Amino acid sequence: MRHYEPVVDVFYRPEVAAPDSRGNFSKSPTKPRRYVEWLLRSPLASATRLREDFAPLGRDDFLIAHEAAYVDGFFAGHAPHAESNGLCWSPAFAQSVRYTNGSLVAALRAACDRPARIAVSPTSGFHHATPRGGSAFCTFSGQVIASVLLHRERGLCGAWIDLDGHFGNSIGDSRGFVPDLDQAIAVNLDPSGDHATYLAELEGGLARIGELVLARRVHYVAFAHGADSHEEDDLGGQCSTEEWLESSRLVYSAIDRWSQTLGAPVPLALALFGGYRGDDPDFVLRLHGADLAIGLDTLCGTCLGLEP
């Protein structure tokens, strides 16, 4: 029995994407726009429902995971806070960060409101931020903010599956700053190693999450499959193309098994995270699209079968 609808809600509005800056190595600030444009001209277009009904985050939201001096300094454009993420600051970029974080919050809420529909936040720039500053193209700890808001509003606990090519430190670095983070995020699965070792560690982590899901101690799953874990990425390289796609299959097959056992869909929200290909930036988008297609094929029974 299929528990998921063959459509996805994508939480995007134009304010999510920042104007391009030639000074940025990372093109992540423009990736939400480029990914949504790619989706709408791909075979996934018929399964895509754009959602603009979400608000930007405000100062109090960012203070959940960050010191006031950093939050205020960043939005004022003051060094060193405005430079700590390694990206060129501008008022437009600062405003876009309110919306990328708002998109992630909205996706997690929507997944829990309507578990049968996968929710997508086409965003990145979260998992290296710390309470005192940004780092490595990441400005604010969106994962922490979104999950803590869900916990405080609804008493829910989530599991994050972070398959970006770089270790996501923001959740671990925030545990001493956010008093109820342990209750909001039970697991942050971030495999190490590469190739067969990476896949084996992913399988082991999924087994641990599955135990918590079936015990109803984890109420939703958030999955970010960064394209920089692909071996041809400029900054990553753990997996071949087939291994990268197999990672997607392992995650979605596990979620399908848990849903079948529970007799109900496990709420699922997706985000993009990293991906850097100066020679072929569209390959990053195609990888993200192939991941989403595997999710729909596995959970909904579609036959998209996209290749990157």
Coordinates of N, CA and C in Angstrom, one line a residue, residues 107-112 115 118-120 147 156-162 184-189 209-210 212-214 217-224 251 254-255 265-271:
A107 N 8.5 24.0 5.4 CA 8.5 22.6 4.9 C 8.3 21.6 6.0
L108 N 9.0 21.8 7.1 CA 8.9 20.9 8.3 C 7.5 20.9 8.8
R109 N 6.9 22.1 9.0 CA 5.5 22.2 9.5 C 4.5 21.6 8.5
A110 N 4.7 21.8 7.2 CA 3.8 21.2 6.3 C 3.8 19.7 6.2
A111 N 5.1 19.1 6.4 CA 5.2 17.7 6.4 C 4.4 17.1 7.6
C112 N 4.5 17.8 8.7 CA 3.8 17.3 9.9 C 2.3 17.5 9.8
P115 N 1.1 14.5 6.4 CA 2.2 13.6 6.3 C 2.2 12.8 4.9
I118 N 5.0 14.9 0.6 CA 6.4 15.3 0.8 C 6.5 16.8 0.7
A119 N 7.3 17.5 1.6 CA 7.5 18.9 1.6 C 8.9 19.2 1.2
V120 N 9.2 20.1 0.4 CA 10.5 20.5 -0.1 C 10.9 21.9 0.2
S147 N 13.5 22.8 13.7 CA 13.2 21.7 14.6 C 12.8 22.2 16.0
L156 N 7.1 18.0 19.1 CA 7.6 16.9 18.2 C 9.1 16.9 18.2
C157 N 9.6 15.7 17.9 CA 11.0 15.4 17.8 C 11.3 14.8 16.4
G158 N 12.4 15.3 15.8 CA 12.8 14.9 14.5 C 14.1 14.2 14.4
A159 N 14.4 13.6 13.2 CA 15.7 13.0 12.9 C 16.1 13.7 11.6
W160 N 17.4 14.2 11.5 CA 17.9 14.7 10.3 C 18.9 13.7 9.7
I161 N 18.7 13.6 8.4 CA 19.6 12.8 7.6 C 20.4 13.8 6.7
D162 N 21.6 14.0 6.9 CA 22.4 15.0 6.3 C 23.5 14.3 5.4
A184 N 14.3 18.2 20.6 CA 13.9 18.6 19.3 C 14.5 17.8 18.2
I185 N 15.7 17.4 18.3 CA 16.4 16.6 17.3 C 17.1 15.4 18.0
A186 N 16.5 14.2 17.8 CA 17.1 13.0 18.4 C 18.3 12.5 17.7
V187 N 18.4 12.7 16.4 CA 19.5 12.1 15.6 C 19.9 13.1 14.5
N188 N 21.2 13.2 14.3 CA 21.7 13.9 13.1 C 22.6 12.9 12.4
L189 N 22.1 12.2 11.4 CA 22.8 11.2 10.7 C 23.7 11.9 9.6
I209 N 17.6 5.2 13.3 CA 16.5 6.1 13.2 C 15.2 5.3 13.1
G210 N 15.2 4.2 12.4 CA 14.0 3.4 12.3 C 13.5 2.9 13.6
L212 N 13.7 4.4 16.4 CA 13.1 5.5 17.1 C 11.7 5.9 16.4
V213 N 11.7 5.8 15.1 CA 10.4 6.1 14.4 C 9.4 5.1 14.8
L214 N 9.7 3.8 14.8 CA 8.7 2.8 15.1 C 8.3 2.8 16.6
R217 N 9.2 7.7 18.9 CA 10.0 8.7 19.6 C 10.6 9.8 18.7
V218 N 10.6 9.5 17.4 CA 10.9 10.4 16.3 C 9.6 10.6 15.5
H219 N 9.2 11.8 15.3 CA 7.9 12.0 14.7 C 8.0 12.5 13.2
Y220 N 9.1 12.9 12.8 CA 9.3 13.3 11.4 C 10.7 13.1 11.0
V221 N 11.0 13.0 9.7 CA 12.3 12.9 9.1 C 12.6 14.1 8.2
A222 N 13.7 14.7 8.3 CA 14.2 15.8 7.4 C 15.5 15.2 6.7
F223 N 15.5 15.3 5.4 CA 16.5 14.7 4.6 C 17.1 15.7 3.6
A224 N 18.4 15.9 3.7 CA 19.1 16.8 2.8 C 20.2 16.0 2.1
V251 N 17.7 5.6 1.7 CA 16.9 6.5 2.6 C 15.4 6.3 2.3
A254 N 14.0 3.0 3.3 CA 13.8 2.9 4.7 C 12.6 3.6 5.2
I255 N 12.3 4.8 4.7 CA 11.1 5.5 5.0 C 9.9 4.8 4.6
P265 N 2.0 7.3 6.7 CA 3.2 7.9 6.2 C 4.0 8.6 7.3
V266 N 5.3 8.4 7.3 CA 6.2 9.2 8.2 C 6.4 10.6 7.6
P267 N 6.1 11.6 8.3 CA 6.3 13.0 7.7 C 7.7 13.2 7.2
L268 N 7.8 13.7 6.0 CA 9.1 13.8 5.4 C 9.3 15.2 4.7
A269 N 10.3 15.9 5.1 CA 10.7 17.2 4.5 C 12.1 17.1 3.9
L270 N 12.3 17.7 2.8 CA 13.6 17.6 2.1 C 14.2 19.0 1.9
A271 N 15.5 19.1 1.9 CA 16.2 20.3 1.6 C 17.4 19.9 0.7

